Short mmCIF file of C-alpha atoms and ligand atoms in Angstrom, two decimals:
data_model
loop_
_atom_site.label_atom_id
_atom_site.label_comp_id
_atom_site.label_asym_id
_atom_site.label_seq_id
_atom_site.Cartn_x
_atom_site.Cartn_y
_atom_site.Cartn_z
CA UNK O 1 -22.20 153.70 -37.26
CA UNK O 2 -24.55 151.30 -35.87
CA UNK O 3 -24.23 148.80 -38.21
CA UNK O 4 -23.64 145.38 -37.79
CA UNK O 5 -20.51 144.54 -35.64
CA UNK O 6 -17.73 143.73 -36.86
CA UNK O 7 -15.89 140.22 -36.91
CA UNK O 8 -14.52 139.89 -33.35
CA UNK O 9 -10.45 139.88 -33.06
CA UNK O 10 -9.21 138.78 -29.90
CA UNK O 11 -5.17 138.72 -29.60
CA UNK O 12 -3.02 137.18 -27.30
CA UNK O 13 -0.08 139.89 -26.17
CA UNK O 14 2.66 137.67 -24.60
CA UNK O 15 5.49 140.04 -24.04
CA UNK O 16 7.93 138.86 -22.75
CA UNK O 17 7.04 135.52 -21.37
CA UNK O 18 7.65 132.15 -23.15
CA UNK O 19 10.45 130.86 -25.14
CA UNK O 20 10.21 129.00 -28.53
CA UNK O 21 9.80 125.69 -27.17
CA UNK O 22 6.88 126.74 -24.86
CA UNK O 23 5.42 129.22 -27.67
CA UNK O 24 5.24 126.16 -30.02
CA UNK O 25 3.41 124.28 -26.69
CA UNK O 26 1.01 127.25 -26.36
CA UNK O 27 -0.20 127.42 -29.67
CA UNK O 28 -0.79 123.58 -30.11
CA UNK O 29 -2.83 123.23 -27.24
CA UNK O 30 -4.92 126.67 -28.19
CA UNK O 31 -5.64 124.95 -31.35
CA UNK O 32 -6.47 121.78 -29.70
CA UNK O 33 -8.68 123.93 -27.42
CA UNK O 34 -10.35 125.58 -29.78
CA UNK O 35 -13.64 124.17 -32.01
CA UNK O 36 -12.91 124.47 -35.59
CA UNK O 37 -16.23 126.53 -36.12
CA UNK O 38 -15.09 128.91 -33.73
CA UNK O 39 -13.07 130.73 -36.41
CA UNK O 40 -16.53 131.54 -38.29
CA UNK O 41 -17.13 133.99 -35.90
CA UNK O 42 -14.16 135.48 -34.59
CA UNK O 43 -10.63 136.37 -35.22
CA UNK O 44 -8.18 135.20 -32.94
CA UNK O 45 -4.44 136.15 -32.95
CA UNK O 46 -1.07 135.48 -31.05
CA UNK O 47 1.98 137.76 -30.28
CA UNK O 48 5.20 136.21 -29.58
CA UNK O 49 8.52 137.41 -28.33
CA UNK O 50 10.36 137.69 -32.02
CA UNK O 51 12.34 134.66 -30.79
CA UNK O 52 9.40 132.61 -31.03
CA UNK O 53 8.38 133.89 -34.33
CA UNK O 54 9.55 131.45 -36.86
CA UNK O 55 8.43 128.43 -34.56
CA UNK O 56 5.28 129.65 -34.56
CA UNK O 57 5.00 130.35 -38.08
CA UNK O 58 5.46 126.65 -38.61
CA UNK O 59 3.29 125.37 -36.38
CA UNK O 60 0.68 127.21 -37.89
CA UNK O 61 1.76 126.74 -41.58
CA UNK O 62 2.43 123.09 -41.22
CA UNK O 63 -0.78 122.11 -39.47
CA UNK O 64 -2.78 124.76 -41.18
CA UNK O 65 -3.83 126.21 -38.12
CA UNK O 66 -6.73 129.15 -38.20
CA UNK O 67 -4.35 131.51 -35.64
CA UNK O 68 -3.38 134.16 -37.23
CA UNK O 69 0.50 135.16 -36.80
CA UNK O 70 1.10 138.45 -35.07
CA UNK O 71 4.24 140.65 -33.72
CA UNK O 72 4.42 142.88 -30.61
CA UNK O 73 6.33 145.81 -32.36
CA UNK O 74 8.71 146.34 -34.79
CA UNK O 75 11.01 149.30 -36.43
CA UNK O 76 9.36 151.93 -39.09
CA UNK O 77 12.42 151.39 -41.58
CA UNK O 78 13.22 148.76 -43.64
CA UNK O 79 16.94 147.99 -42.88
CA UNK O 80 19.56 150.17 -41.43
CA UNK O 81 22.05 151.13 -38.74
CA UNK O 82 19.44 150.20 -36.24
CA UNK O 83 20.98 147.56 -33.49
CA UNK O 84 18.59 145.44 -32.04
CA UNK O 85 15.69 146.53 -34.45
CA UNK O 86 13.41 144.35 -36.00
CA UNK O 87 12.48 145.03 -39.78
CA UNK O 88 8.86 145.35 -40.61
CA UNK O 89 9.87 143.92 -43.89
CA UNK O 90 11.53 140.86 -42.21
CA UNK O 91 7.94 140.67 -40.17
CA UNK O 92 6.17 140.47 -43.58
CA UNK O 93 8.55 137.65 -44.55
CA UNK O 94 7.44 135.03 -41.94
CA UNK O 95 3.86 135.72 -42.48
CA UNK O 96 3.08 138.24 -39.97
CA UNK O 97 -0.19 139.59 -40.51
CA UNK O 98 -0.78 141.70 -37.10
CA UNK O 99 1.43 143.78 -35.46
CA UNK O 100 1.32 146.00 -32.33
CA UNK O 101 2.88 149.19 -32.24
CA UNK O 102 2.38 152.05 -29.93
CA UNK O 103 1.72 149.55 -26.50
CA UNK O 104 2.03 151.86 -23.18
CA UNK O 105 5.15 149.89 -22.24
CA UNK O 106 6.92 150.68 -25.38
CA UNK O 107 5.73 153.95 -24.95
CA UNK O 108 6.51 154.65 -21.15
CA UNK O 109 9.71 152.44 -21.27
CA UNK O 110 11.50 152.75 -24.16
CA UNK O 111 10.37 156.39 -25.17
CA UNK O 112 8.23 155.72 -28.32
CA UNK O 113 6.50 159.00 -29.59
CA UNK O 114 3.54 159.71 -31.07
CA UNK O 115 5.42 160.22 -34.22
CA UNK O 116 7.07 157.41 -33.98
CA UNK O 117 3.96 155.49 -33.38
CA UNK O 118 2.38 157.21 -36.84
CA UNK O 119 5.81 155.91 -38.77
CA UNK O 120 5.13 152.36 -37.78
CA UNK O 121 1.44 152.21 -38.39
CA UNK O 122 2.58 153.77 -41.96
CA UNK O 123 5.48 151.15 -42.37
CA UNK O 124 3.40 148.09 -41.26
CA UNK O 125 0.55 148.86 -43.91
CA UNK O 126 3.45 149.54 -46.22
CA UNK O 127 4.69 146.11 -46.23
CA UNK O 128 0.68 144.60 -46.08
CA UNK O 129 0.23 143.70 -42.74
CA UNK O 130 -2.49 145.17 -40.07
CA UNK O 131 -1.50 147.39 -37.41
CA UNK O 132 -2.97 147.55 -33.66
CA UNK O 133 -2.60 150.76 -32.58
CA UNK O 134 -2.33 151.22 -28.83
CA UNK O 135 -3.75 154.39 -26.93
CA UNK O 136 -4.91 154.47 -23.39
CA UNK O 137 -4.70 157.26 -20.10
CA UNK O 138 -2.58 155.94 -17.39
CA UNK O 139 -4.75 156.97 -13.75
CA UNK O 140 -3.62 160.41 -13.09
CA UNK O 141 -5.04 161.23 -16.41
CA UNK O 142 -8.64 159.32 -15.55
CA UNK O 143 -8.41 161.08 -12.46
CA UNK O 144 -7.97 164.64 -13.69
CA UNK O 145 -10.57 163.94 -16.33
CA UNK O 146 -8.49 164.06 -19.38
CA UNK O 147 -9.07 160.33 -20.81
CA UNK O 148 -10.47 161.52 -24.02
CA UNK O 149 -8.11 164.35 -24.50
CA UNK O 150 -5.23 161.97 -23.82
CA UNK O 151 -6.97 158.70 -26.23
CA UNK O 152 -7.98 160.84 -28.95
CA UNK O 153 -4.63 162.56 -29.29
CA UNK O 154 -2.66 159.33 -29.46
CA UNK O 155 -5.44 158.36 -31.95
CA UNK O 156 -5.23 160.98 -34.21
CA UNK O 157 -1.53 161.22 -34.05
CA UNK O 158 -0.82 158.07 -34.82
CA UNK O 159 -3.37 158.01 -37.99
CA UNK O 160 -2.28 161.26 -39.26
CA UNK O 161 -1.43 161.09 -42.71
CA UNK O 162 -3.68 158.00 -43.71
CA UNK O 163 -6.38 157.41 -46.31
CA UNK O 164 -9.95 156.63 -45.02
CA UNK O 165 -9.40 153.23 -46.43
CA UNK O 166 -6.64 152.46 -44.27
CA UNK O 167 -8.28 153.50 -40.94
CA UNK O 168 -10.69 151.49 -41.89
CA UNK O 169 -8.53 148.54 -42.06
CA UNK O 170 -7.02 148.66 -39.38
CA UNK O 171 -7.42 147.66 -35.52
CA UNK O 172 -6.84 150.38 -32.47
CA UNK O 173 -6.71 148.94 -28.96
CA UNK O 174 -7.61 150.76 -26.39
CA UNK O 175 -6.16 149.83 -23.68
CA UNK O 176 -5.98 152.26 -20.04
CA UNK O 177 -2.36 152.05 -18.62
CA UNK O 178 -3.85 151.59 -15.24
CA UNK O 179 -6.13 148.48 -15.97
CA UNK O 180 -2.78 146.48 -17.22
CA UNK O 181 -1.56 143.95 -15.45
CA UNK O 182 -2.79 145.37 -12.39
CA UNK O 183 -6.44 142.99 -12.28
CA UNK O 184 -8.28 146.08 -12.90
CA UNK O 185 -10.64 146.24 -15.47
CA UNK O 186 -12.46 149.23 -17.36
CA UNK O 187 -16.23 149.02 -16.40
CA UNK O 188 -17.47 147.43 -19.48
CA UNK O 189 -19.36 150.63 -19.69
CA UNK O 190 -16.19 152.76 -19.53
CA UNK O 191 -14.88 150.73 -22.41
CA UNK O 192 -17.63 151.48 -24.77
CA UNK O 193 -17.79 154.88 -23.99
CA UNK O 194 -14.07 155.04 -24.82
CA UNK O 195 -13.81 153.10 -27.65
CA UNK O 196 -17.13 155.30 -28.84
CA UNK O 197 -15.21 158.47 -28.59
CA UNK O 198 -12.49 156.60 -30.46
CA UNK O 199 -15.15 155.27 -33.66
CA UNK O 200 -16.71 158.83 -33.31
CA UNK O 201 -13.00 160.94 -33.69
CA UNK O 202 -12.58 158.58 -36.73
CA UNK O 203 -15.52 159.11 -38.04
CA UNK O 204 -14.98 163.37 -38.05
CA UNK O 205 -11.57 162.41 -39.35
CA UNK O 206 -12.04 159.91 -42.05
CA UNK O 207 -15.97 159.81 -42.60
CA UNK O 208 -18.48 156.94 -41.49
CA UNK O 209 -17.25 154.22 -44.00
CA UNK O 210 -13.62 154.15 -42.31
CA UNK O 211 -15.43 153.98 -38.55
CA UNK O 212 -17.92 151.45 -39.59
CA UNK O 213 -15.18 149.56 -40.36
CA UNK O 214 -12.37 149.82 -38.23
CA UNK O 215 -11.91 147.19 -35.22
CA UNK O 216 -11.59 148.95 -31.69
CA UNK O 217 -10.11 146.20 -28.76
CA UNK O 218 -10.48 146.76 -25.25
CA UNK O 219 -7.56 145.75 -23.23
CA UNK O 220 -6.04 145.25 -19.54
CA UNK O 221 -6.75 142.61 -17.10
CA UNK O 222 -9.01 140.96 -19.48
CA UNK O 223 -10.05 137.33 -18.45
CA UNK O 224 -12.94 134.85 -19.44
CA UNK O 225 -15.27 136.07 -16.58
CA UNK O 226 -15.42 139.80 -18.41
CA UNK O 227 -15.28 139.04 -21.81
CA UNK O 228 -19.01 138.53 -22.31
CA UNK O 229 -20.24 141.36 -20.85
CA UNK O 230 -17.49 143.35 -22.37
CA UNK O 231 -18.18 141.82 -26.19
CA UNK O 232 -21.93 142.97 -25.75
CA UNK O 233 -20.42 146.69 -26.06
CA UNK O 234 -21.48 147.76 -29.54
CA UNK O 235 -18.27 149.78 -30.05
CA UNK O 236 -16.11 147.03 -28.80
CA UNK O 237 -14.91 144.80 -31.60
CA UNK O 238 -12.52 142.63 -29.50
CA UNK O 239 -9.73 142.64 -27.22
CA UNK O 240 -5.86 143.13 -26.47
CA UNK O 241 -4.88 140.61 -23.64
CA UNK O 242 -1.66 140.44 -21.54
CA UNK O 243 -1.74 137.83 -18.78
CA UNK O 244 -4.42 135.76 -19.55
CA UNK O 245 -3.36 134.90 -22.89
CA UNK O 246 -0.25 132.69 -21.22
CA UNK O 247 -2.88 130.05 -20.34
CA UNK O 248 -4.20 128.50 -23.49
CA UNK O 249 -7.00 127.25 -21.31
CA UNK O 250 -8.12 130.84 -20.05
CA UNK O 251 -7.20 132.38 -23.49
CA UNK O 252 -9.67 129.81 -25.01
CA UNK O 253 -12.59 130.73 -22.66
CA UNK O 254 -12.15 134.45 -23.89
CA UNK O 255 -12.28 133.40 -27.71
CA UNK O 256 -15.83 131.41 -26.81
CA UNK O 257 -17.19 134.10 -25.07
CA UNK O 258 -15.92 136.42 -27.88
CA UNK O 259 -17.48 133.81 -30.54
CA UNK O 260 -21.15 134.04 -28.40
P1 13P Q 1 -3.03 142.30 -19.22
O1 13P Q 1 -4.15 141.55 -19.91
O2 13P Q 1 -2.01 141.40 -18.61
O3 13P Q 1 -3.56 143.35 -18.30
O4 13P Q 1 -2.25 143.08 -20.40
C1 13P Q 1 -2.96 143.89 -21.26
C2 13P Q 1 -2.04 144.32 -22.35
O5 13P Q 1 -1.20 145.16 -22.14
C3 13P Q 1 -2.18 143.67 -23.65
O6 13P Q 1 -1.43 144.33 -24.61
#
């Protein structure tokens, strides 16, 4: 498990913040930001609102741009009686590649389960594309000492069910409910002792090959000034980030410091 770190993935969570017209903005001037070499060394994706989604599939088809195309969530069925919904399959259409499922608002706001959480990671792979698994303790948890027992659950709920070789391929954020948003960070120490437990659960679970390989992001409150320190983490491949990813400029910074 100490083997060489894996390629770097750092992903740009918008939420709910910037229309089609500004996403296509964003995304321009990230690229225009960003060295070309920089993709050598790191992974860096973008999240937004489904609005935005076909825009910024073009931009990045049509210039050829290295950003990879991600989603913030989406349904675990395929079509259906589901108002509102978004289809994985539809996701998978426009090039998606990434997509977040099991994020601590869906969870806290709009009542998304554990189970729920392990029927989109299963749909998502279903239809090719790369889930990022969300877990994290909100502070009353931390403070009671159950950050583990709350992490690891979510973990190994939401990968029950799965072959080695799909934990392995896949990315799990981990991301404490109290740190987002807020301009809190996780200690870079408390991250890597996190994401540890995380690689080492997988490990019991699916054997060394799947947690050798599978990418663990820190996120909440992450900005340029942290990144270094928190990239130096050997069980931190990356990271999940909210606010700072609105300003291509600041997002940038955070994909150098990622890159080394
Ligand atoms: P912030 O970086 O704004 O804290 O958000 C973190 C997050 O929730 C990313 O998914």
């Amino acid at each position: 498990m100490a083997a060489a770190k894996r390629t770097p993935l750092i992903s740009g969570n918008w939420k709910m913040n910037l229309n089609h017209f500004e996403a296509i903005q964003t995304v321009q001037k990230l690229h225009y930001l960003l060295p070309k070499d920089v993709y050598e060394t790191v992974d860096v994706s973008v999240h937004p609102p489904f609005t935005d989604i076909r825009s910024v599939q073009t931009v990045i088809e049509g210039d050829g741009l290295d950003l990879i195309l991600g989603a913030q969530h989406c349904h675990f069925q395929d079509t259906g009686a589901f108002t509102g919904e978004i289809s994985p399959a539809f996701l998978a259409k426009l090039d998606v590649k990434l997509i977040v499922c099991g994020h601590s608002e869906r969870r806290e706001i709009f009542g998304e389960t554990d189970d729920m959480v392990n029927a989109k990671v299963k749909a998502i792979l279903k239809h090719g594309m790369t889930p990022i698994m969300c877990c994290g303790e909100s502070l009353a948890e931390r403070e009671a000492g159950e950050t583990e027992a709350k992490v690891l659950g979510q973990v190994q709920a939401g990968l029950a069910g799965l072959s080695a070789d799909q934990v392995g391929s896949l990315v799990i954020a981990y991301e404490p409910i109290w740190a987002i948003g807020t301009g809190k960070t996780a200690t870079s120490a408390d991250a890597q002792t996190v994401c540890r437990a995380i690689r080492t659960a997988v490990a019991a679970q699916f054997g060394a090959e799947a947690a050798t390989a599978v990418r663990i992001q820190y996120g909440g409150s992450v900005k340029a000034g942290t990144t270094e320190e928190l990239m130096s983490q050997p069980d931190v491949d990356g990271a999940l980030v909210g606010g700072a990813s609105l300003d291509p400029e600041e997002f940038a910074r955070i994909v150098q410091f990622a890159a080394g």
